[in-house]
mmCIF file of C-alpha atoms in Angstrom:
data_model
loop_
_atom_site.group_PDB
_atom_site.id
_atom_site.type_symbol
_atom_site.label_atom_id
_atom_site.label_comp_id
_atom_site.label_asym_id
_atom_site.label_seq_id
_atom_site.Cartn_x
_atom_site.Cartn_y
_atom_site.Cartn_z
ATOM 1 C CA UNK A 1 25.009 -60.250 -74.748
ATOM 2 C CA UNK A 2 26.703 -56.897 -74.854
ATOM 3 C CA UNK A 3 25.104 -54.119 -76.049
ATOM 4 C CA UNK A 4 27.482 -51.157 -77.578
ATOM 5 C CA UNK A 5 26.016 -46.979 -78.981
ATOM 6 C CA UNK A 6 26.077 -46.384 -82.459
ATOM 7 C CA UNK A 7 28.491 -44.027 -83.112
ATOM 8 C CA UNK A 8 27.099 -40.459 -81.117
ATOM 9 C CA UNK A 9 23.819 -41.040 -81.078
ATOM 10 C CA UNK A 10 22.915 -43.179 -78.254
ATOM 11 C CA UNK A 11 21.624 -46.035 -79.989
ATOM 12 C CA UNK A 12 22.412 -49.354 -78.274
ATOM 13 C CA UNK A 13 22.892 -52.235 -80.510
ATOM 14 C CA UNK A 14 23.674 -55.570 -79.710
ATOM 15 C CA UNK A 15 27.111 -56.665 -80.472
ATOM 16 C CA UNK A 16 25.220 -59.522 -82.386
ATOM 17 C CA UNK A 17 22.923 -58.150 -85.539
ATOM 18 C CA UNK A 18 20.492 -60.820 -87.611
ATOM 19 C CA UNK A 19 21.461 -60.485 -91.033
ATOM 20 C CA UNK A 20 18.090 -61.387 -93.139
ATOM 21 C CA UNK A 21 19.528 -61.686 -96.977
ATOM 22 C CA UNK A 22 18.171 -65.492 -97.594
ATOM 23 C CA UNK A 23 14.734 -64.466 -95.861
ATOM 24 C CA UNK A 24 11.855 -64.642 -98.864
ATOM 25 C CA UNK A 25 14.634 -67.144 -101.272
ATOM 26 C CA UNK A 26 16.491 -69.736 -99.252
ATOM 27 C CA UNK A 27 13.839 -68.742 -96.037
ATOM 28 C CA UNK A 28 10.681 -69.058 -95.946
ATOM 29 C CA UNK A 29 8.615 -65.908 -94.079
ATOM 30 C CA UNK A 30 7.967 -68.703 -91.116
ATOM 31 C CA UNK A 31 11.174 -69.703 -90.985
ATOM 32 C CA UNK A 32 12.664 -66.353 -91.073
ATOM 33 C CA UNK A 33 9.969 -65.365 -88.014
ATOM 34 C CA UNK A 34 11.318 -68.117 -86.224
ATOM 35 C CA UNK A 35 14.936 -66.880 -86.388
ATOM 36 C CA UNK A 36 13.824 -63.784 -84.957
ATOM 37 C CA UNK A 37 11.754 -64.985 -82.141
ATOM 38 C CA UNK A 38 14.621 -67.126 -81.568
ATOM 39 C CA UNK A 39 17.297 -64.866 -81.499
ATOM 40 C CA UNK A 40 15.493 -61.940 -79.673
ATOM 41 C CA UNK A 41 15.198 -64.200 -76.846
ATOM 42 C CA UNK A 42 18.554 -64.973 -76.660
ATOM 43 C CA UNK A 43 19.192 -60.613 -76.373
ATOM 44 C CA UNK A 44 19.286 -59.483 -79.891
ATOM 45 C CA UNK A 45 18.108 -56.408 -80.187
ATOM 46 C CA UNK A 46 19.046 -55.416 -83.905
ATOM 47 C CA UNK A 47 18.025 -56.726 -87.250
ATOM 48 C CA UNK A 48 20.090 -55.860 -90.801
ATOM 49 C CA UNK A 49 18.042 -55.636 -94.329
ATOM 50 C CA UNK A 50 18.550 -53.491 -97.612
ATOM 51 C CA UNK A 51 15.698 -53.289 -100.057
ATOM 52 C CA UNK A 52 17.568 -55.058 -102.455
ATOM 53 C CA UNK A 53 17.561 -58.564 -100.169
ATOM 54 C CA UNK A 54 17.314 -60.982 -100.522
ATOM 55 C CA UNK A 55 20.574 -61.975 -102.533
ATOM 56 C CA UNK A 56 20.297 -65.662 -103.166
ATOM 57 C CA UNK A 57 19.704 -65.311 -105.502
ATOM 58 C CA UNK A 58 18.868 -61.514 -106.440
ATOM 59 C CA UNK A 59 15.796 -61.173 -108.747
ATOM 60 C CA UNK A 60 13.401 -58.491 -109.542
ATOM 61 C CA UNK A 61 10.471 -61.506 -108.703
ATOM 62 C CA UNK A 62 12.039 -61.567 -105.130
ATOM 63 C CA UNK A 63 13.111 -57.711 -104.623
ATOM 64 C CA UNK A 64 11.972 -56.352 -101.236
ATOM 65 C CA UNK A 65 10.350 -59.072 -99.912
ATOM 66 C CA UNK A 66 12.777 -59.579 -96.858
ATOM 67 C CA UNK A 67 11.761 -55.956 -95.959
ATOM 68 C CA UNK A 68 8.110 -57.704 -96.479
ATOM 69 C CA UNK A 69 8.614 -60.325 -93.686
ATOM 70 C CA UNK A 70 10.753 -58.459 -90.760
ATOM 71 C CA UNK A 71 7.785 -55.870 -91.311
ATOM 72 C CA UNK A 72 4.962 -58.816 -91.133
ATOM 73 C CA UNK A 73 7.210 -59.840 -88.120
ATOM 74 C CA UNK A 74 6.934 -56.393 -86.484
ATOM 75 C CA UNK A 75 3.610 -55.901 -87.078
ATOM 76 C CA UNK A 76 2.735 -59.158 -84.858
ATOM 77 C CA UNK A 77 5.212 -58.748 -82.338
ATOM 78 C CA UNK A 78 5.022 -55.060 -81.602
ATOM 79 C CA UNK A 79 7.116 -53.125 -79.269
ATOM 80 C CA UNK A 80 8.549 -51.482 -82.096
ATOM 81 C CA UNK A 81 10.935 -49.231 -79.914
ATOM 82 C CA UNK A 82 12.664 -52.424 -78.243
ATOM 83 C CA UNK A 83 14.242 -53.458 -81.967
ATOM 84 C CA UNK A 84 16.625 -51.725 -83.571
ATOM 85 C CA UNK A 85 16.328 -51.873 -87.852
ATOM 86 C CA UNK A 86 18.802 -51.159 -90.218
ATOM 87 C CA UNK A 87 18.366 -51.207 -94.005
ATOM 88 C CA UNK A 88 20.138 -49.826 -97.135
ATOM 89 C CA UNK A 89 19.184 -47.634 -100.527
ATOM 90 C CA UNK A 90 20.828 -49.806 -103.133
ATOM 91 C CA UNK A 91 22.997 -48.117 -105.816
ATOM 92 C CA UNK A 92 23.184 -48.716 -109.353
ATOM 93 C CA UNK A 93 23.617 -52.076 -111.175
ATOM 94 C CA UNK A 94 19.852 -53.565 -111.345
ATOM 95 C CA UNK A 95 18.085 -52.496 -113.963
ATOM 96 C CA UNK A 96 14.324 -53.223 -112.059
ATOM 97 C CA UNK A 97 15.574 -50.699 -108.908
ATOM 98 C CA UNK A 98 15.048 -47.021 -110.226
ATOM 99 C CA UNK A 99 16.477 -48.121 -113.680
ATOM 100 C CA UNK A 100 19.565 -48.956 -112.655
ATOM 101 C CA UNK A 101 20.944 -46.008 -112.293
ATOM 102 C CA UNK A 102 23.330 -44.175 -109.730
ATOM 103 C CA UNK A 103 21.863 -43.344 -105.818
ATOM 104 C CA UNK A 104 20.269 -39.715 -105.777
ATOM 105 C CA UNK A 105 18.051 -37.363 -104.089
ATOM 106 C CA UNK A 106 14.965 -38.398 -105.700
ATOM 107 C CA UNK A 107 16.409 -42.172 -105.090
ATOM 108 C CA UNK A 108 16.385 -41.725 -101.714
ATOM 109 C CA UNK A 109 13.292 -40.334 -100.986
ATOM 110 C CA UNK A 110 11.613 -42.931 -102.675
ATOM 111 C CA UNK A 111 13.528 -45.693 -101.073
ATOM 112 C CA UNK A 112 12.834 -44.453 -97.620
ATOM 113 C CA UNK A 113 9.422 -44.366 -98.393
ATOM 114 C CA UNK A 114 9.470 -47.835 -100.155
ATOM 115 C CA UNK A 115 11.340 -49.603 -97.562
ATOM 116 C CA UNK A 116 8.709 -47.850 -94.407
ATOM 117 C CA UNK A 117 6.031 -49.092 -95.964
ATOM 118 C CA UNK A 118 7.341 -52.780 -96.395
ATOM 119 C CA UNK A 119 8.579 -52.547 -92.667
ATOM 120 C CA UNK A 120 5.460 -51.285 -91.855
ATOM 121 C CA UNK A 121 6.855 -49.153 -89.757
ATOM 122 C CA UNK A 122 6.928 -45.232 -88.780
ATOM 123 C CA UNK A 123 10.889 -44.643 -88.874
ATOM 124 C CA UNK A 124 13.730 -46.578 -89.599
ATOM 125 C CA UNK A 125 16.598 -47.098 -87.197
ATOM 126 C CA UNK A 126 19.657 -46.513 -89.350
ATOM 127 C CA UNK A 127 19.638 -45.796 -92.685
ATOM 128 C CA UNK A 128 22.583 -46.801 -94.763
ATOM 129 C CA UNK A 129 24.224 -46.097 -98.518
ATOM 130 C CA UNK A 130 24.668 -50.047 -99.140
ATOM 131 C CA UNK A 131 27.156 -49.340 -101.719
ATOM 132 C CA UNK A 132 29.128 -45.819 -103.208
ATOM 133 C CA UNK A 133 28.549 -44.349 -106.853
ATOM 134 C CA UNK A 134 31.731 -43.320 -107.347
ATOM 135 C CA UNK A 135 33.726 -46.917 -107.080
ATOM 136 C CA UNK A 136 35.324 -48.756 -104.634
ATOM 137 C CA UNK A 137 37.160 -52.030 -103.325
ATOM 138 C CA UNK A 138 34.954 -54.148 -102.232
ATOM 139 C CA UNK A 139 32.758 -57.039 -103.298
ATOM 140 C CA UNK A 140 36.389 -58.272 -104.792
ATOM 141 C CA UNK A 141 37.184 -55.123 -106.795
ATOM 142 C CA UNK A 142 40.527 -54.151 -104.921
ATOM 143 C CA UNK A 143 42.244 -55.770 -107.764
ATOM 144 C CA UNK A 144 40.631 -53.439 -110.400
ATOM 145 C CA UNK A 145 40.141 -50.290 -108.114
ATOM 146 C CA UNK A 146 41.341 -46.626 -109.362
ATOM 147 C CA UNK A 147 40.075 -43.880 -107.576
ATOM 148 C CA UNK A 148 42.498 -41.736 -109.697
ATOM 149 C CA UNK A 149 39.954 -41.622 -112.351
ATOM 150 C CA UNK A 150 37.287 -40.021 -110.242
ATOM 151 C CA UNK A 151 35.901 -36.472 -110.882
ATOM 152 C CA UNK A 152 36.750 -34.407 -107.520
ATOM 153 C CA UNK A 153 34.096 -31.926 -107.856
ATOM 154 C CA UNK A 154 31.390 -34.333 -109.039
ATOM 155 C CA UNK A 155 32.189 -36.868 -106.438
ATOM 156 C CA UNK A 156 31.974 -34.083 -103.541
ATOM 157 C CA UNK A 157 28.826 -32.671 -105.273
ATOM 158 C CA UNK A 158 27.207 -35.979 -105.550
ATOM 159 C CA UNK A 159 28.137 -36.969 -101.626
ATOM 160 C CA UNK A 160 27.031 -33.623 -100.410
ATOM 161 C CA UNK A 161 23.401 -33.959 -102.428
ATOM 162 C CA UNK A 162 22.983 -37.482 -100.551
ATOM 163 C CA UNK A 163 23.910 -35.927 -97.166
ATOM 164 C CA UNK A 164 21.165 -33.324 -97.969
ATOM 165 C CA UNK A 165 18.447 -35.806 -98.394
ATOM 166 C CA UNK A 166 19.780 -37.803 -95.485
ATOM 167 C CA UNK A 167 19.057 -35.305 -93.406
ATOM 168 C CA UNK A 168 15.647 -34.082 -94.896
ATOM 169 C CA UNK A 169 14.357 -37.868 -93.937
ATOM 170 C CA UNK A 170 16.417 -37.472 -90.811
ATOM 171 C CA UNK A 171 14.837 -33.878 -89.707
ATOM 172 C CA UNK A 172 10.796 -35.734 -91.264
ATOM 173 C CA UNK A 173 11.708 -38.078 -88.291
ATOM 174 C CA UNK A 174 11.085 -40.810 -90.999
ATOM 175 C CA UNK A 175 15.333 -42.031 -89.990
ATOM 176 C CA UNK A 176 17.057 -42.079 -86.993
ATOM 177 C CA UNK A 177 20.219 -42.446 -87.942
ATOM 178 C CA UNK A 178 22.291 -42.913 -91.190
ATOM 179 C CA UNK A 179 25.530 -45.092 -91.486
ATOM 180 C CA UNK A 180 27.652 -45.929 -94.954
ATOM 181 C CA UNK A 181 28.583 -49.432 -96.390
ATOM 182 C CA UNK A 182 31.275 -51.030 -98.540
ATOM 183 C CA UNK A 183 32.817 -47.529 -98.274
ATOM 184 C CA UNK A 184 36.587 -46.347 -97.790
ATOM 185 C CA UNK A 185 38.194 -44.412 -94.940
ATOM 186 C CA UNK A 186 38.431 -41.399 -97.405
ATOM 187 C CA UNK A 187 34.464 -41.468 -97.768
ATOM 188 C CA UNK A 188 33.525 -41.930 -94.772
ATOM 189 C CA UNK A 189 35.661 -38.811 -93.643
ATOM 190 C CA UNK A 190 34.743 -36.772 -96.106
ATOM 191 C CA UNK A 191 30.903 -37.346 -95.488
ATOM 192 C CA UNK A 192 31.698 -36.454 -91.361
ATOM 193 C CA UNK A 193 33.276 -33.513 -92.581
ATOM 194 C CA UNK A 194 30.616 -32.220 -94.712
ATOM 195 C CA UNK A 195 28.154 -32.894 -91.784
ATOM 196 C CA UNK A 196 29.912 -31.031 -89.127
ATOM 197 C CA UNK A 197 30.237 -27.983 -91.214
ATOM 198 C CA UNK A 198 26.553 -28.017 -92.838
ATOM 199 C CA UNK A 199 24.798 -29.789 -89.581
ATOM 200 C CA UNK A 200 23.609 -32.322 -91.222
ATOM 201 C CA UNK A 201 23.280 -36.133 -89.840
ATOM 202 C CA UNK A 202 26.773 -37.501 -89.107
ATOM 203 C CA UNK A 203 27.972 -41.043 -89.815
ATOM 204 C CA UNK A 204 27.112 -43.308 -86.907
ATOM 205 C CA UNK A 205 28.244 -46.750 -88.564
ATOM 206 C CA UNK A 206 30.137 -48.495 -91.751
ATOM 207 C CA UNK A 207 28.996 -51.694 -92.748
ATOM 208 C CA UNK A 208 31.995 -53.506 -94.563
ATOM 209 C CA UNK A 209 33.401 -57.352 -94.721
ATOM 210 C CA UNK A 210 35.111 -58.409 -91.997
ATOM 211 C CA UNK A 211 36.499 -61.637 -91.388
ATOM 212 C CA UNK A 212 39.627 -63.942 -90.863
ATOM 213 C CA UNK A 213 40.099 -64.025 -94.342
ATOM 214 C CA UNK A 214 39.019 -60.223 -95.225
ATOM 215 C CA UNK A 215 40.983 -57.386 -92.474
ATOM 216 C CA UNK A 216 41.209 -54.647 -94.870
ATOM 217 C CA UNK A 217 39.530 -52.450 -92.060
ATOM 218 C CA UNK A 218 42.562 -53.533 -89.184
ATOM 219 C CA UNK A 219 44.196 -50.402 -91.229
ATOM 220 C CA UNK A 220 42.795 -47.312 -92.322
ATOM 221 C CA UNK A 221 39.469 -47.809 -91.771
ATOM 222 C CA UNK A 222 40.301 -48.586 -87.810
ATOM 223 C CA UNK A 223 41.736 -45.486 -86.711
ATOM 224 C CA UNK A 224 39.002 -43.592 -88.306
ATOM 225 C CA UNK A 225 36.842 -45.804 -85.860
ATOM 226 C CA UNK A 226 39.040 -44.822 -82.877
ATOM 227 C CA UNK A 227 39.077 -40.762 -83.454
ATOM 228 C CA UNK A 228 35.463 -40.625 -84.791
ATOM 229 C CA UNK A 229 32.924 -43.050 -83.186
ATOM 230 C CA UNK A 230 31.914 -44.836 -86.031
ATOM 231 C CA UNK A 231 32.117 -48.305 -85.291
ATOM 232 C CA UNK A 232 32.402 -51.452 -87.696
ATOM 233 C CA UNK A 233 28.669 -53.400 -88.742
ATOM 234 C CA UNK A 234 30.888 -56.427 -89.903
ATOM 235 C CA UNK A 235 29.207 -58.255 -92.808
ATOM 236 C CA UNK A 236 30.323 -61.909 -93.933
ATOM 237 C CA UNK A 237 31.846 -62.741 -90.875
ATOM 238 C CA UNK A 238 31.747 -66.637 -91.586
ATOM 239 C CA UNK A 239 33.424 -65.046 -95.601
ATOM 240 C CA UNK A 240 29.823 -66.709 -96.905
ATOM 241 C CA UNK A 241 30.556 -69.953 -94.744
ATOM 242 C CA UNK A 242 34.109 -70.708 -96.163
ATOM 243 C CA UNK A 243 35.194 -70.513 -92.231
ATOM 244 C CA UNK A 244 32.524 -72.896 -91.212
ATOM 245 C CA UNK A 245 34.847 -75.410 -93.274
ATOM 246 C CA UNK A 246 32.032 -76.653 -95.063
ATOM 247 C CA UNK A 247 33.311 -76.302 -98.485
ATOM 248 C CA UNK A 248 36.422 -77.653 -97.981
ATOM 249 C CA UNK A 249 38.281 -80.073 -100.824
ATOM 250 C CA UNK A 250 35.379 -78.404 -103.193
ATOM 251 C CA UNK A 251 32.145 -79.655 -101.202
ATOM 252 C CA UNK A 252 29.282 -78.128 -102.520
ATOM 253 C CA UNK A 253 26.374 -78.733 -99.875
ATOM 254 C CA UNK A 254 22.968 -79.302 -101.413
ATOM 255 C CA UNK A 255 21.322 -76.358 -100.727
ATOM 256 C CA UNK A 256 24.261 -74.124 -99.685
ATOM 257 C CA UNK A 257 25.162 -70.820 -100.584
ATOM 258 C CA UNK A 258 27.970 -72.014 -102.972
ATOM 259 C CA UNK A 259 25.464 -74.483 -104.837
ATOM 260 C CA UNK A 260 23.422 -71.187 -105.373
ATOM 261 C CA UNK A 261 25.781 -68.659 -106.330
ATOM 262 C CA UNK A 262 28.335 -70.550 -107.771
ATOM 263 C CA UNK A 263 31.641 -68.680 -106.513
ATOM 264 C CA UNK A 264 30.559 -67.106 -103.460
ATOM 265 C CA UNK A 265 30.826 -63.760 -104.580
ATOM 266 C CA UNK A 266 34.222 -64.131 -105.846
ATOM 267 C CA UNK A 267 35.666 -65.858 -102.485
ATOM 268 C CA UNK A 268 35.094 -68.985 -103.973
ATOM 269 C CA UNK A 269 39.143 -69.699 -105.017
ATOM 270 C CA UNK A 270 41.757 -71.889 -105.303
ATOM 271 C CA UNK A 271 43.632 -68.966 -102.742
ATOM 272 C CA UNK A 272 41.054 -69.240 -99.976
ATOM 273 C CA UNK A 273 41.295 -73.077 -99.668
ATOM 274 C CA UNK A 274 44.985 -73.170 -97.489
ATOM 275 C CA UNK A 275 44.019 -70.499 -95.516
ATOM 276 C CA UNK A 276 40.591 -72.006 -95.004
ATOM 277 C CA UNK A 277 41.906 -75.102 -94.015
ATOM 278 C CA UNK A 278 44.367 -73.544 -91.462
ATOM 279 C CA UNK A 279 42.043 -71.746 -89.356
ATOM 280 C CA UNK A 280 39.744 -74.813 -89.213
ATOM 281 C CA UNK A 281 42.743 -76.845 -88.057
ATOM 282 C CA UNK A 282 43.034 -74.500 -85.308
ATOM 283 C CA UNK A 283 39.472 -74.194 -84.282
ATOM 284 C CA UNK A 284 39.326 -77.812 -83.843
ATOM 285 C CA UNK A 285 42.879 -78.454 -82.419
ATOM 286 C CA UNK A 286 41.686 -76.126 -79.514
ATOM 287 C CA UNK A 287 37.941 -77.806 -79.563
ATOM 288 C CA UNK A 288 36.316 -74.937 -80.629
ATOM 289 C CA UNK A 289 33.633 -74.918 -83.400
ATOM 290 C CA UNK A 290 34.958 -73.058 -86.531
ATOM 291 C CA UNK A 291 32.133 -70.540 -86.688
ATOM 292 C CA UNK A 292 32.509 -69.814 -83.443
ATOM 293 C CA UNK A 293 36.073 -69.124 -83.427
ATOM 294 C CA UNK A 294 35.785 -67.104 -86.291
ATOM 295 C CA UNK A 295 32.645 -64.783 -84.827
ATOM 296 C CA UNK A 296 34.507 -64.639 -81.398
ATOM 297 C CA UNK A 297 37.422 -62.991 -83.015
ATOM 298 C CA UNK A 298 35.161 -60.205 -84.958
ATOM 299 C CA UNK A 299 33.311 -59.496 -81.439
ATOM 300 C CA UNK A 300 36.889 -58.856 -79.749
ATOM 301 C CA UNK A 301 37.909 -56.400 -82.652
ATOM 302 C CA UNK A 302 38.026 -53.010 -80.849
ATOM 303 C CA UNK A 303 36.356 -51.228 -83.752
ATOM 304 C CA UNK A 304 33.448 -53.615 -83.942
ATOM 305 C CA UNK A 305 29.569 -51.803 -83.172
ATOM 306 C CA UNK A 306 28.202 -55.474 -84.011
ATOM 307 C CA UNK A 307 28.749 -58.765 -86.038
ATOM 308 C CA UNK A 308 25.833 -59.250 -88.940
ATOM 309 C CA UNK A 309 25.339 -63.133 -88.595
ATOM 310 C CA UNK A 310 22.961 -65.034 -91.253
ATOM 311 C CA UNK A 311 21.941 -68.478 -91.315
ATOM 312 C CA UNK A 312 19.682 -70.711 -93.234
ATOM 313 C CA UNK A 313 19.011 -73.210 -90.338
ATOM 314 C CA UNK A 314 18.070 -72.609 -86.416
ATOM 315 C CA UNK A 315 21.239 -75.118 -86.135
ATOM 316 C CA UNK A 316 23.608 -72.381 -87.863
ATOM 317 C CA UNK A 317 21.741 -69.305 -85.976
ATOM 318 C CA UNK A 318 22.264 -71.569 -82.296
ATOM 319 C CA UNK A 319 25.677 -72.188 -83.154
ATOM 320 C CA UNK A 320 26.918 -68.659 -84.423
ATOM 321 C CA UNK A 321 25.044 -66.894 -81.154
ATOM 322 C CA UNK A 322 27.192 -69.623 -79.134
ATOM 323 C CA UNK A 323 30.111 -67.503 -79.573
ATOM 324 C CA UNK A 324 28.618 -65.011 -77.818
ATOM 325 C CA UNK A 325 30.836 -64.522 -74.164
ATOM 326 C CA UNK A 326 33.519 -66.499 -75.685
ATOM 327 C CA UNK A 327 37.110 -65.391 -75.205
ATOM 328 C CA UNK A 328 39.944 -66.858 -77.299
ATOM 329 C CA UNK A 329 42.977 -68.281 -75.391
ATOM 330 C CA UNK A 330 45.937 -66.389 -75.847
ATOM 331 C CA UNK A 331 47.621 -69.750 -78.100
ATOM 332 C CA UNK A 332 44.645 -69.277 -80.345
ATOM 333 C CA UNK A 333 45.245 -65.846 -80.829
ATOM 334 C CA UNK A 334 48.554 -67.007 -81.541
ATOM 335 C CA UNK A 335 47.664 -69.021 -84.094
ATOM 336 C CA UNK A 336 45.196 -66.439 -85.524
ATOM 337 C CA UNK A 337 48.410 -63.819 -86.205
ATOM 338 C CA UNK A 338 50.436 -66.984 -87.498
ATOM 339 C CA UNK A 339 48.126 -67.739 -90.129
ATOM 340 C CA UNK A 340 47.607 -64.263 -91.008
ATOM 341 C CA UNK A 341 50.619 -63.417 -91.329
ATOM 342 C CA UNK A 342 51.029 -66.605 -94.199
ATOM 343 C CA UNK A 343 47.896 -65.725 -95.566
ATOM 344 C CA UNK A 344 46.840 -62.116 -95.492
ATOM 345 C CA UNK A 345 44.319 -61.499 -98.294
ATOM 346 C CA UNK A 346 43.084 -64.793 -99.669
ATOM 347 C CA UNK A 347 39.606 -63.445 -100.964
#
């Protein structure tokens, strides 16, 4: 295991993160604390939530219960300083978290607070804005996305007002360290800028998709990487298990994520299925597993702080933290650029 800083601030993370969004719906707490014990011993260091987990589905019955068990976790295990934890503020869009309504001051505050307690915990590791008010591309919106239509001076108003808090919690020693997700290249620079010149907390991480089937952030998104330390937290590496091959010729797995949610998100189409099928091919033409072939090439991305792996079964987690120390031949990388190249945004 590798371990790589978060951004300037001397964090180390390990370039493998346990994602925990199933943990209190498709999970159980003692299968969850399992996972962990598991995957600690095999030199993770560095566990993802968001108050709003878990996600399969999302309910305001299930709402904050994955912060619940990693905090039930810590509280047995202790050596709090050895594990790093990461969670999110949610923004608007459920009506049971703060109404609904947009991410603000006040919001934050009282999601810090919220989420400490359910860690049961002192501070928080990183802190992240799981989502932007003001619009953006992801969660399949890049088809619909128009940033012309947003208000300059409220938008810089709004991200200024968040950096404030952000660094109220940071300066209460209540955070460590902030980072941004499902944000653009744009936002991300603007909320650097507005730190250096106010000295407030700077960006340390983004947490966006990232996957064989998803490279919006080989553009933009990497050079901002390069020039300012803020390395990729690469969610959905697996695009919700479409890589594992799984759902191929419309299999829907008893118990999967696809019998759950029905479309994956919005992944789940007709466009995914050739390009799906392709990489598979090439995993197994070169005897690789198809998860791991698809994690191995997110942990050689030069951009990448760490990959956010989930899985419902100790089988999945054993399998994705087997591509750990893998490298890809050079023919597979080959192949990897072919079928990019034929199929460059399928979800």
């Amino acid at each position: 295991m590798r371990y790589n800083t978060l951004g300037r601030t001397g964090i180390k993370v390990s370039e493998i993160c346990l994602g925990t969004m199933t943990w209190g719906s498709q999970n159980s707490e003692t299968e969850a604390h399992e996972q962990l014990d598991y995957a600690f011993d095999k030199g993770v260091n560095f566990i993802d939530t968001a108050e709003l987990y878990p996600t399969t589905p999302l309910s305001a019955e299930t709402y904050g219960n994955t912060e619940r068990i990693i905090g039930e976790w810590l509280s047995k295990r202790g050596r709090r300083d050895d594990v790093v934890v990461a969670t999110k503020v949610a923004g608007s869009g459920r009506p049971y978290i703060r109404n609904g309504g947009p991410i603000t001051p006040e919001g934050i505050g009282e999601a810090v607070d919220a989420s400490l307690k359910r860690l049961k915990t002192d501070y928080i590791d990183l802190y992240q804005i799981h989502w932007p008010n003001r619009g953006h591309y992801h969660f399949r919106n890049a088809w619909s996305y128009e940033p012309a239509k947003q208000d300059k001076a409220h938008v810089a108003a709004d991200l200024k007002a968040m950096l404030e808090k952000l660094g109220e919690v940071v300066k209460a020693g209540k955070v460590r360290a902030i980072g941004l997700s499902n944000d653009t290249a744009w936002g991300t620079m603007k909320m650097i800028d507005m730190a250096e010149r106010h000295d407030l907390p700077r960006v340390a991480s983004i947490q966006n998709e990232y996957n064989l089937l998803y490279r919006a952030y080989d553009l933009d998104l990497a050079e901002l990487s390069h020039h300012e330390d803020v390395g990729l937290l690469a969610y959905s590496p697996l695009a919700a298990g479409l890589l594992t091959g799984k759902y191929l010729d419309g299999a829907r797995p008893a118990g999967s994520r696809l019998a759950i949610n029905g479309d994956l998100g919005g992944r789940f189409t007709p466009h995914q299925e050739p390009a799906v099928a392709g990489y598979v091919a090439l995993a197994r033409e070169h005897r690789i597993d198809p998860s791991q072939l698809a994690i191995a090439f997110c942990l050689a991305r030069p951009f990448m702080a760490s990959v956010i792996i989930g899985a419902t079964s100790m089988e999945q987690l054993k399998t994705d933290l087997g591509a750990v120390g893998m490298t890809l031949p050079q023919d597979v990388m080959n192949g990897i650029r072919r079928l990019h190249r034929l199929y460059p945004m399928p979800i």
